[in-house]
Coordinates of C-alpha atoms and ligand atoms in Angstrom, one line a residue:
M1 CA -9.6 -33.3 -50.4
A2 CA -11.0 -29.9 -49.6
T3 CA -14.6 -30.3 -50.8
S4 CA -16.5 -33.3 -51.9
T5 CA -17.2 -31.8 -55.4
E6 CA -13.5 -31.1 -56.0
I7 CA -11.9 -32.7 -59.1
P8 CA -8.6 -34.2 -57.8
E9 CA -5.5 -33.0 -59.5
T10 CA -3.6 -35.5 -61.6
V11 CA 0.0 -36.4 -60.7
A12 CA 2.7 -36.2 -63.4
L13 CA 4.4 -39.6 -63.9
E14 CA 7.8 -38.0 -64.1
S15 CA 7.3 -36.4 -60.7
V16 CA 7.0 -39.8 -59.0
T17 CA 10.2 -41.0 -57.4
E18 CA 9.1 -44.3 -56.0
F19 CA 6.3 -46.7 -56.8
S20 CA 4.8 -49.0 -54.1
D21 CA 3.8 -51.5 -56.9
E22 CA 4.2 -52.0 -60.6
V23 CA 1.4 -54.0 -62.2
D24 CA -0.3 -54.5 -65.5
V25 CA -3.8 -53.7 -64.2
V26 CA -4.9 -51.9 -61.1
V27 CA -8.6 -52.1 -60.3
I28 CA -10.2 -49.5 -58.0
G29 CA -13.1 -50.9 -56.0
F30 CA -14.3 -54.4 -55.2
G31 CA -18.0 -54.5 -56.0
I32 CA -19.4 -56.6 -58.8
A33 CA -17.7 -54.6 -61.5
G34 CA -14.3 -54.5 -60.0
G35 CA -14.4 -58.1 -58.9
C36 CA -15.3 -59.3 -62.4
A37 CA -12.8 -57.0 -64.1
A38 CA -10.0 -58.2 -61.9
A39 CA -11.0 -61.9 -62.4
E40 CA -11.1 -61.6 -66.2
A41 CA -7.9 -59.6 -66.4
A42 CA -6.0 -62.1 -64.3
A43 CA -7.5 -65.1 -66.1
N44 CA -6.2 -63.5 -69.3
G45 CA -2.7 -63.3 -68.1
A46 CA -2.3 -59.8 -66.5
R47 CA -0.7 -59.1 -63.2
V48 CA -3.6 -57.5 -61.3
L49 CA -3.8 -55.5 -58.0
L50 CA -7.2 -54.6 -56.7
I51 CA -7.5 -51.8 -54.1
E52 CA -10.6 -51.4 -52.0
R53 CA -11.2 -48.5 -49.7
A54 CA -13.4 -50.4 -47.3
A55 CA -12.2 -53.2 -44.9
A56 CA -14.1 -55.8 -46.9
A57 CA -15.3 -56.5 -50.5
G58 CA -18.8 -55.8 -51.6
G59 CA -19.8 -52.1 -51.7
T60 CA -23.3 -51.5 -52.8
T61 CA -23.3 -54.9 -54.6
S62 CA -23.5 -56.5 -51.2
L63 CA -26.6 -54.5 -50.3
S64 CA -28.4 -55.3 -53.5
G65 CA -31.3 -57.7 -54.1
G66 CA -29.3 -59.9 -56.3
F67 CA -31.1 -59.7 -59.7
F68 CA -29.0 -60.1 -62.8
Y69 CA -30.8 -59.1 -66.0
L70 CA -30.0 -62.0 -68.4
G71 CA -31.8 -63.6 -71.2
G72 CA -31.7 -64.9 -74.8
G73 CA -32.4 -68.5 -73.6
T74 CA -30.6 -69.0 -70.3
A75 CA -30.8 -72.4 -68.6
V76 CA -33.4 -71.0 -66.1
Q77 CA -35.6 -69.6 -68.9
K78 CA -35.4 -72.9 -70.7
A79 CA -36.1 -75.0 -67.7
T80 CA -39.2 -72.9 -66.8
G81 CA -40.6 -72.8 -70.3
Q82 CA -40.0 -69.1 -70.9
D83 CA -39.2 -68.5 -74.5
D84 CA -36.6 -65.8 -75.2
S85 CA -34.0 -64.9 -77.9
P86 CA -31.1 -62.5 -78.0
E87 CA -33.0 -60.6 -80.8
E88 CA -36.1 -60.0 -78.6
M89 CA -34.0 -59.1 -75.6
E90 CA -32.1 -56.6 -77.8
K91 CA -35.3 -55.1 -79.2
Y92 CA -36.6 -54.6 -75.7
L93 CA -33.4 -53.0 -74.2
T94 CA -33.2 -50.8 -77.2
A95 CA -36.8 -49.7 -76.8
V96 CA -36.5 -48.8 -73.1
S97 CA -33.2 -46.8 -73.5
I98 CA -33.3 -43.1 -73.8
D99 CA -30.2 -43.1 -76.0
P100 CA -29.4 -46.7 -76.8
E101 CA -25.8 -47.6 -77.3
V102 CA -26.5 -50.2 -79.9
D103 CA -23.2 -51.9 -79.9
K104 CA -23.3 -52.5 -76.2
I105 CA -26.9 -53.7 -76.2
H106 CA -26.2 -56.1 -79.0
A107 CA -23.1 -57.6 -77.3
Y108 CA -24.8 -57.8 -74.0
C109 CA -27.8 -59.7 -75.5
V110 CA -25.8 -62.0 -77.8
D111 CA -23.4 -62.9 -75.0
S112 CA -26.0 -63.1 -72.2
V113 CA -26.3 -66.9 -72.1
D114 CA -22.5 -67.2 -72.0
H115 CA -22.3 -64.6 -69.3
F116 CA -25.0 -66.5 -67.3
N117 CA -22.8 -69.6 -67.5
W118 CA -19.8 -67.7 -66.4
L119 CA -21.6 -66.3 -63.4
E120 CA -22.8 -69.8 -62.4
G121 CA -19.2 -71.0 -63.0
L122 CA -18.2 -68.9 -60.0
G123 CA -19.8 -71.6 -57.9
F124 CA -23.6 -71.1 -57.5
T125 CA -26.7 -72.1 -59.4
F126 CA -29.7 -69.9 -60.2
E127 CA -32.8 -71.9 -59.1
R128 CA -34.6 -73.3 -62.1
S129 CA -38.0 -71.9 -61.1
F130 CA -40.2 -69.0 -62.1
Y131 CA -42.1 -66.6 -59.8
P132 CA -45.2 -65.4 -61.7
E133 CA -46.6 -62.6 -59.5
K134 CA -46.4 -58.9 -60.0
A135 CA -43.8 -58.2 -57.2
V136 CA -40.8 -56.1 -56.6
I137 CA -38.8 -59.1 -55.5
Q138 CA -39.9 -62.7 -54.9
P139 CA -40.2 -63.8 -51.3
G140 CA -38.2 -67.0 -51.8
T141 CA -35.3 -68.2 -54.0
E142 CA -37.2 -68.6 -57.3
G143 CA -34.6 -68.0 -60.0
L144 CA -36.7 -65.9 -62.5
M145 CA -39.3 -63.2 -62.6
F146 CA -40.3 -60.2 -64.6
T147 CA -38.3 -57.2 -63.3
G148 CA -39.0 -54.6 -66.0
N149 CA -41.6 -53.2 -68.4
E150 CA -41.5 -56.1 -70.8
K151 CA -45.3 -56.6 -70.5
V152 CA -46.1 -52.9 -70.3
W153 CA -47.2 -50.7 -73.2
P154 CA -45.6 -49.6 -75.5
F155 CA -42.8 -52.1 -75.0
K156 CA -45.1 -55.2 -75.1
D157 CA -45.8 -54.2 -78.8
Q158 CA -42.1 -53.7 -79.6
A159 CA -40.6 -56.9 -78.3
V160 CA -42.0 -60.3 -77.3
P161 CA -42.1 -60.1 -73.5
A162 CA -39.9 -62.5 -71.5
P163 CA -38.9 -62.6 -67.8
R164 CA -35.2 -61.8 -67.5
G165 CA -34.6 -61.0 -63.8
H166 CA -32.4 -63.8 -62.5
K167 CA -32.0 -63.8 -58.8
V168 CA -29.2 -65.4 -56.9
P169 CA -30.6 -68.1 -54.6
V170 CA -30.7 -66.1 -51.5
P171 CA -34.1 -65.1 -50.0
G172 CA -34.9 -61.6 -49.0
E173 CA -34.9 -58.1 -50.4
T174 CA -31.3 -57.2 -49.8
G175 CA -27.9 -58.9 -49.6
G176 CA -28.5 -61.5 -52.3
A177 CA -25.4 -60.5 -54.4
S178 CA -23.1 -60.8 -51.4
L179 CA -23.0 -64.5 -52.3
V180 CA -21.5 -63.6 -55.6
I181 CA -19.0 -61.3 -53.9
D182 CA -17.9 -64.1 -51.6
L183 CA -17.3 -66.3 -54.6
L184 CA -15.4 -63.6 -56.4
V185 CA -13.1 -63.2 -53.4
K186 CA -12.4 -66.9 -53.6
R187 CA -11.9 -66.8 -57.4
L188 CA -9.4 -63.8 -57.2
G189 CA -7.5 -65.8 -54.5
E190 CA -7.3 -68.8 -56.9
L191 CA -6.1 -66.5 -59.7
G192 CA -3.4 -64.9 -57.5
V193 CA -4.9 -61.4 -57.5
E194 CA -3.8 -59.4 -54.6
V195 CA -6.6 -57.5 -52.9
R196 CA -5.6 -54.6 -50.7
Y197 CA -8.3 -53.4 -48.3
E198 CA -8.6 -50.1 -46.5
T199 CA -6.7 -48.6 -49.4
G200 CA -8.4 -45.7 -51.1
A201 CA -7.4 -44.5 -54.6
R202 CA -6.9 -40.7 -54.6
Q203 CA -5.5 -39.3 -57.9
L204 CA -4.7 -40.6 -61.3
V205 CA -1.1 -40.6 -62.5
V206 CA -0.6 -39.4 -66.1
D207 CA 2.4 -39.6 -68.4
S208 CA 3.6 -36.7 -70.6
D209 CA 1.2 -37.6 -73.5
G210 CA -1.8 -37.8 -71.2
T211 CA -2.0 -41.6 -70.9
V212 CA -3.2 -42.8 -67.5
A213 CA -0.2 -44.6 -65.9
G214 CA -1.2 -45.3 -62.3
V215 CA -2.9 -44.2 -59.2
T216 CA -2.0 -42.7 -55.8
W217 CA -3.5 -44.4 -52.8
K218 CA -3.8 -43.8 -49.1
K219 CA -4.6 -46.0 -46.1
P220 CA -4.3 -45.2 -42.4
G221 CA -0.7 -44.1 -41.8
E222 CA 0.5 -45.0 -45.2
E223 CA 0.4 -43.7 -48.8
G224 CA 2.0 -44.5 -52.1
V225 CA 1.8 -44.7 -55.9
I226 CA 1.0 -47.7 -58.1
R227 CA 2.4 -47.8 -61.6
A228 CA 0.0 -49.6 -64.0
T229 CA -0.4 -50.0 -67.7
S230 CA -4.2 -49.8 -67.2
V231 CA -6.4 -48.4 -64.4
I232 CA -9.9 -49.7 -64.1
I233 CA -12.2 -47.4 -62.0
A234 CA -15.0 -49.5 -60.5
A235 CA -15.6 -47.3 -57.5
G236 CA -19.4 -46.9 -57.6
G237 CA -21.6 -43.9 -58.0
F238 CA -22.2 -40.7 -56.0
V239 CA -25.4 -41.1 -54.1
M240 CA -23.6 -40.6 -50.7
N241 CA -22.2 -37.3 -51.8
P242 CA -24.8 -34.7 -50.7
E243 CA -23.3 -31.8 -52.7
M244 CA -23.1 -33.8 -55.9
V245 CA -26.6 -35.2 -55.4
A246 CA -28.0 -31.7 -54.8
E247 CA -26.3 -30.4 -57.9
H248 CA -27.2 -33.2 -60.3
T249 CA -30.2 -35.1 -59.0
P250 CA -32.3 -32.7 -56.8
H251 CA -35.2 -35.2 -56.4
L252 CA -32.9 -37.5 -54.5
A253 CA -31.5 -34.6 -52.5
E254 CA -35.0 -33.4 -51.5
K255 CA -36.7 -36.2 -49.7
P256 CA -36.0 -39.8 -50.5
F257 CA -33.7 -42.1 -48.7
V258 CA -30.6 -42.8 -50.6
L259 CA -29.4 -46.3 -51.2
G260 CA -25.7 -47.0 -51.3
N261 CA -22.5 -47.7 -49.4
T262 CA -20.5 -45.1 -47.5
Y263 CA -17.9 -44.7 -50.3
D264 CA -20.5 -43.9 -53.1
D265 CA -19.1 -40.4 -52.9
G266 CA -18.3 -39.9 -56.6
L267 CA -14.6 -39.8 -56.2
G268 CA -14.2 -42.4 -59.0
L269 CA -16.2 -40.1 -61.3
R270 CA -14.2 -37.1 -60.3
M271 CA -10.9 -38.9 -60.9
G272 CA -12.2 -39.7 -64.3
R273 CA -13.1 -36.1 -64.9
S274 CA -9.6 -35.0 -63.9
V275 CA -8.3 -36.6 -67.1
G276 CA -11.2 -35.3 -69.2
A277 CA -13.8 -38.2 -69.0
E278 CA -17.2 -37.3 -70.2
L279 CA -19.8 -37.9 -67.5
K280 CA -23.2 -38.9 -68.8
Y281 CA -26.7 -39.1 -67.3
M282 CA -25.6 -37.3 -64.2
D283 CA -29.1 -35.9 -63.8
K284 CA -30.7 -39.4 -63.9
A285 CA -31.6 -41.4 -60.8
F286 CA -33.3 -44.6 -60.0
I287 CA -36.0 -43.6 -57.6
T288 CA -38.9 -45.6 -56.4
A289 CA -41.7 -46.2 -53.9
P290 CA -43.5 -49.3 -55.3
I291 CA -47.3 -49.4 -55.2
Y292 CA -47.3 -53.2 -55.3
P293 CA -47.5 -56.0 -54.1
P294 CA -50.3 -56.9 -53.8
A295 CA -51.1 -56.9 -57.5
S296 CA -54.7 -55.7 -56.6
M297 CA -53.2 -52.2 -56.0
V298 CA -52.1 -52.1 -59.7
M299 CA -55.9 -52.3 -60.5
G300 CA -56.1 -48.8 -59.0
V301 CA -55.9 -45.4 -60.8
I302 CA -53.0 -43.0 -60.5
V303 CA -53.7 -39.3 -60.9
N304 CA -51.8 -36.1 -60.5
K305 CA -53.0 -33.1 -58.5
F306 CA -55.3 -32.1 -61.4
G307 CA -57.0 -35.5 -61.3
E308 CA -55.4 -36.6 -64.6
R309 CA -53.9 -40.0 -65.3
F310 CA -50.3 -39.8 -66.7
V311 CA -48.9 -43.4 -66.6
T312 CA -50.2 -46.9 -67.0
E313 CA -50.4 -48.2 -63.4
D314 CA -49.1 -51.7 -64.3
S315 CA -45.6 -50.2 -65.2
Y316 CA -42.5 -51.4 -63.4
H317 CA -42.4 -49.4 -60.1
A318 CA -39.5 -47.2 -61.0
R319 CA -41.1 -46.2 -64.3
T320 CA -44.3 -45.1 -62.5
S321 CA -42.0 -43.1 -60.1
G322 CA -40.2 -41.6 -63.0
F323 CA -43.4 -40.2 -64.4
I324 CA -44.5 -39.0 -60.9
M325 CA -41.3 -37.0 -60.6
E326 CA -42.3 -35.1 -63.8
Q327 CA -45.8 -34.1 -62.5
P328 CA -46.6 -30.7 -61.0
D329 CA -45.0 -30.6 -57.5
S330 CA -44.1 -34.3 -58.1
A331 CA -47.5 -35.0 -56.6
A332 CA -49.7 -38.0 -57.3
F333 CA -52.4 -40.2 -55.7
L334 CA -53.3 -43.8 -56.1
I335 CA -57.1 -44.4 -55.9
V336 CA -58.4 -47.8 -55.2
D337 CA -61.9 -49.0 -54.3
E338 CA -62.6 -51.1 -51.2
S339 CA -62.5 -54.4 -53.0
H340 CA -59.0 -53.8 -54.4
M341 CA -57.4 -52.1 -51.3
N342 CA -54.3 -53.6 -49.8
P343 CA -55.5 -55.2 -46.6
K344 CA -52.1 -54.6 -45.0
Q345 CA -50.4 -51.3 -44.7
N346 CA -47.7 -50.6 -47.4
Y347 CA -45.5 -48.4 -45.3
L348 CA -43.9 -46.9 -48.5
I349 CA -47.1 -45.2 -49.7
P350 CA -49.2 -43.8 -46.9
L351 CA -52.9 -44.2 -46.9
I352 CA -54.4 -40.7 -46.8
D353 CA -58.0 -41.6 -45.9
G354 CA -61.2 -43.3 -47.1
W355 CA -64.2 -41.6 -48.6
E356 CA -67.8 -42.6 -49.3
T357 CA -67.9 -40.6 -52.6
I358 CA -65.3 -39.6 -55.3
E359 CA -66.7 -36.1 -55.1
E360 CA -65.7 -35.8 -51.4
M361 CA -62.3 -37.3 -52.1
E362 CA -61.7 -34.9 -54.9
R363 CA -62.5 -32.0 -52.7
D364 CA -60.4 -33.1 -49.8
L365 CA -57.4 -33.9 -52.1
G366 CA -57.6 -30.3 -53.5
I367 CA -58.3 -31.6 -57.0
P368 CA -60.2 -29.1 -59.3
E369 CA -63.9 -29.8 -59.1
G370 CA -65.2 -32.5 -61.5
K371 CA -61.7 -33.6 -62.7
L372 CA -61.3 -36.7 -60.6
Q373 CA -64.9 -37.7 -61.1
A374 CA -64.5 -37.5 -64.8
T375 CA -61.3 -39.5 -64.8
M376 CA -62.8 -42.2 -62.6
A377 CA -65.9 -42.4 -64.7
R378 CA -64.0 -42.8 -67.9
Y379 CA -61.6 -45.3 -66.4
N380 CA -64.4 -47.4 -65.0
E381 CA -66.4 -47.4 -68.2
N382 CA -63.4 -48.6 -70.2
A383 CA -62.2 -51.0 -67.5
A384 CA -65.6 -52.8 -67.5
K385 CA -64.8 -53.6 -71.2
K386 CA -61.2 -54.6 -70.3
E387 CA -60.0 -51.6 -72.3
D388 CA -57.7 -48.7 -71.6
P389 CA -57.5 -46.5 -74.7
D390 CA -55.6 -43.8 -72.9
F391 CA -52.7 -45.7 -71.4
H392 CA -53.1 -49.2 -72.7
K393 CA -53.0 -50.9 -69.3
A394 CA -52.9 -54.7 -69.6
A395 CA -56.4 -56.4 -69.4
E396 CA -55.3 -58.5 -66.4
F397 CA -55.1 -55.3 -64.3
L398 CA -58.3 -53.7 -65.6
E399 CA -61.2 -53.8 -63.2
P400 CA -63.6 -51.0 -62.5
Q401 CA -63.0 -49.1 -59.3
D402 CA -66.6 -48.4 -58.7
K403 CA -67.6 -50.0 -55.4
G404 CA -67.1 -47.4 -52.6
P405 CA -65.8 -46.5 -50.2
W406 CA -62.6 -45.4 -51.9
A407 CA -59.1 -45.1 -50.5
A408 CA -56.4 -42.6 -51.7
Y409 CA -52.7 -43.3 -51.1
D410 CA -50.1 -40.5 -51.3
L411 CA -47.4 -41.1 -54.0
S412 CA -46.1 -37.5 -53.8
L413 CA -42.4 -36.8 -53.3
G414 CA -41.9 -36.0 -49.6
K415 CA -45.0 -38.1 -48.6
A416 CA -44.3 -41.5 -50.0
M417 CA -41.1 -43.2 -48.9
Y418 CA -39.0 -42.9 -52.0
A419 CA -35.6 -44.5 -52.2
G420 CA -33.0 -44.3 -54.9
F421 CA -29.5 -44.1 -56.2
T422 CA -27.7 -42.2 -59.0
M423 CA -27.2 -43.5 -62.5
G424 CA -24.6 -41.1 -64.0
G425 CA -21.2 -42.3 -64.8
M426 CA -18.3 -42.1 -67.3
A427 CA -18.9 -42.6 -71.0
T428 CA -17.2 -45.8 -72.1
S429 CA -16.5 -47.8 -75.2
L430 CA -17.8 -51.3 -75.7
D431 CA -14.7 -52.6 -73.9
G432 CA -14.9 -50.2 -71.0
E433 CA -12.3 -47.7 -72.2
V434 CA -13.2 -44.2 -70.8
L435 CA -14.1 -41.7 -73.5
D436 CA -13.7 -37.9 -73.4
E437 CA -16.2 -35.4 -74.6
S438 CA -15.1 -35.8 -78.2
G439 CA -15.6 -39.5 -78.0
S440 CA -11.9 -40.3 -78.0
V441 CA -10.4 -43.0 -75.8
I442 CA -8.5 -41.8 -72.8
K443 CA -5.5 -44.1 -73.0
G444 CA -4.9 -46.3 -70.0
L445 CA -8.2 -45.7 -68.3
Y446 CA -11.3 -47.9 -68.0
A447 CA -14.5 -47.7 -66.0
A448 CA -17.2 -50.2 -65.1
G449 CA -20.2 -50.7 -63.0
A450 CA -21.9 -47.6 -61.4
S451 CA -18.8 -45.6 -62.3
A452 CA -19.7 -46.0 -66.0
T453 CA -22.7 -45.7 -68.2
N454 CA -23.8 -48.5 -70.4
I455 CA -27.3 -49.9 -70.5
A456 CA -29.3 -48.6 -67.5
Q457 CA -29.8 -44.9 -68.3
D458 CA -32.8 -43.6 -66.4
C459 CA -35.6 -44.5 -64.1
K460 CA -38.4 -44.9 -66.6
G461 CA -36.5 -47.5 -68.6
Y462 CA -34.8 -49.3 -65.7
C463 CA -35.3 -53.0 -65.1
S464 CA -34.0 -54.7 -62.0
G465 CA -30.9 -56.6 -62.7
T466 CA -29.4 -54.4 -65.3
Q467 CA -26.8 -52.9 -63.0
L468 CA -25.4 -56.1 -61.6
G469 CA -25.8 -57.5 -65.1
E470 CA -23.9 -54.8 -66.9
G471 CA -21.4 -54.2 -64.1
S472 CA -20.3 -57.8 -64.3
Y473 CA -20.5 -58.1 -68.1
F474 CA -18.8 -54.8 -69.0
G475 CA -16.4 -55.2 -66.0
R476 CA -15.3 -58.5 -67.6
R477 CA -14.9 -56.9 -71.0
A478 CA -12.7 -54.1 -69.5
G479 CA -10.6 -56.7 -67.7
R480 CA -10.1 -58.7 -70.8
H481 CA -9.3 -55.6 -73.0
A482 CA -6.8 -54.3 -70.5
A483 CA -5.1 -57.8 -70.2
A484 CA -4.9 -58.1 -74.0
K485 CA -2.8 -54.9 -74.2
V486 CA -0.2 -56.4 -71.9
T487 CA -0.2 -59.9 -73.3
S488 CA 0.0 -58.7 -76.9
R489 CA 3.1 -56.7 -76.0
A490 CA 4.8 -59.7 -74.2
Ligands
FAD1 C1 -30.8 -51.8 -51.9 C2 -30.3 -52.0 -53.3 C3 -30.7 -53.1 -54.1 C4 -30.3 -53.2 -55.4 N1 -30.7 -54.3 -56.1 C5 -30.2 -54.5 -57.3 C6 -30.4 -55.7 -58.0 O1 -31.1 -56.6 -57.5 N2 -29.9 -55.8 -59.3 C7 -29.2 -54.9 -59.9 O2 -28.8 -55.0 -61.0 N3 -28.8 -53.7 -59.2 C8 -29.3 -53.6 -57.9 N4 -28.9 -52.4 -57.2 C9 -27.9 -51.6 -57.8 C10 -26.6 -52.3 -57.8 O3 -26.4 -52.9 -56.5 C11 -25.4 -51.3 -58.0 O4 -25.6 -50.5 -59.1 C12 -24.1 -52.2 -58.2 O5 -23.9 -53.1 -57.1 C13 -22.9 -51.3 -58.4 O6 -21.8 -52.2 -58.5 P1 -20.3 -51.5 -58.6 O7 -19.4 -52.7 -58.6 O8 -20.3 -50.5 -59.6 O9 -20.2 -50.7 -57.2 P2 -20.1 -51.2 -55.7 O10 -20.6 -52.5 -55.5 O11 -20.6 -50.1 -54.8 O12 -18.5 -51.3 -55.5 C14 -17.7 -50.2 -55.5 C15 -16.6 -50.4 -54.5 O13 -15.6 -49.3 -54.7 C16 -15.1 -49.0 -53.4 N5 -14.5 -47.6 -53.5 C17 -15.2 -46.5 -53.6 N6 -14.3 -45.5 -53.8 C18 -13.0 -46.0 -53.7 C19 -11.7 -45.5 -53.8 N7 -11.5 -44.2 -54.0 N8 -10.7 -46.4 -53.7 C20 -10.9 -47.7 -53.6 N9 -12.1 -48.3 -53.5 C21 -13.2 -47.4 -53.6 C22 -16.3 -49.1 -52.5 O14 -15.9 -49.2 -51.2 C23 -17.0 -50.3 -53.1 O15 -16.6 -51.5 -52.4 C24 -29.4 -52.3 -55.9 C25 -28.9 -51.2 -55.2 C26 -29.4 -51.1 -53.9 C27 -28.8 -50.0 -53.1

């Protein structure tokens, strides 16, 4: 391919003289979405071939923390006394979405307990325990915690809050979901799905009426064409493609570290585009530099370079970051008094300095005179009454920041250590069929996981676990739908 933004040409079916394989369903990419799609297609009677460009399964899924966003009364929620219902989950996910796809959210919530059971049926058990702290990820293997904005205004008034971040029982910040990938490898083996590694999909094959009918592939020293009734693209996003990132999500291009696997180069999306797929939310990215833990930092006050508050500080970390990106120069400071300071250094958000007075801090931070002093005075006066009429911060995080000295942490883009990944992908139907810009189905083509758009749409509404959750759930739906086409014809 000449450039990494190039849309690959399609290959006409009638021009192909020889096929390396003829299958019902070919799945491109073995992360959570591709693995689940292949498993469900095979379990429903389709002949499935999965091609994976890397030498092993896993992709970005294997790097991930291992949260699955599930609810509506899962066994973990019940065992830990956390009330939830599909209705409240649906209200919440609808409220946090910028453009909710109501049919998808409804199905995801109604089927969530069943999907939880299916995941456990792969051969692991989410620990029946709850981690109550305000944290990015629990330090141990606790099975459940709050991983979104459920308890944050305005959402806390729109749906009854419930924790829904279910973590696979692997401690640590990364690598949790590799356990699920290992189990999917095993499951695909049991189902007789062939997985071909070091085999990269290149171009879609289309028949004379535009139906997608296969894919070309390449591996070191070999290439060929697979004929398939359905092609499922589950090849991840584009965070590792610098040109695409610069074009679509410039905040990610500028300073933060990107999070993804080598092959997150957007080729799956570009293959979809080659047959007219609509790409949605291409300008949206998950981007974050968490201010917590410890929770005491959430007691602090976040201001922009004019000394104004703009977000409730108890927001889920990516929501806070999303608001920071929108501030002038994407600049912001977290101000905390001595009694609430993090005793340890949080390397993600650098400590600028400490000051004996807010006045001196204001001057040194370059904030217009009097602005920060006024913001702090108002905040402290209200916090003393456990009130926040401006941003509705929860009472448990409201304590006056009035005992100097004061510390300021730099949350500005380029100063704090932001990390992120892209959120754009192909528009899809409830069953993962790829849609064109008129909303029509592109026959023969499906997309799932980070190659598709479903529930997670932007940084401000993101909750940890939605991508593994939706990748697995809608991946399964795509696999089932593709298999039904074949078996109904048989
Ligand atoms: C550090 C980190 C932590 C995260 N934690 C969480 C979390 O706890 N919960 C959550 O929900 N989300 C989390 N995410 C996001 C989540 O991991 C991803 O969105 C999700 O794993 C994407 O799954 P996928 O199956 O779509 O893609 P991937 O897992 O990336 O799989 C795609 C596969 O396709 C292959 N591929 C690419 N191009 C081709 C090609 N042309 N031909 C053949 N194969 C190809 C790749 O090699 C890869 O194996 C995290 C992300 C990161 C980076």
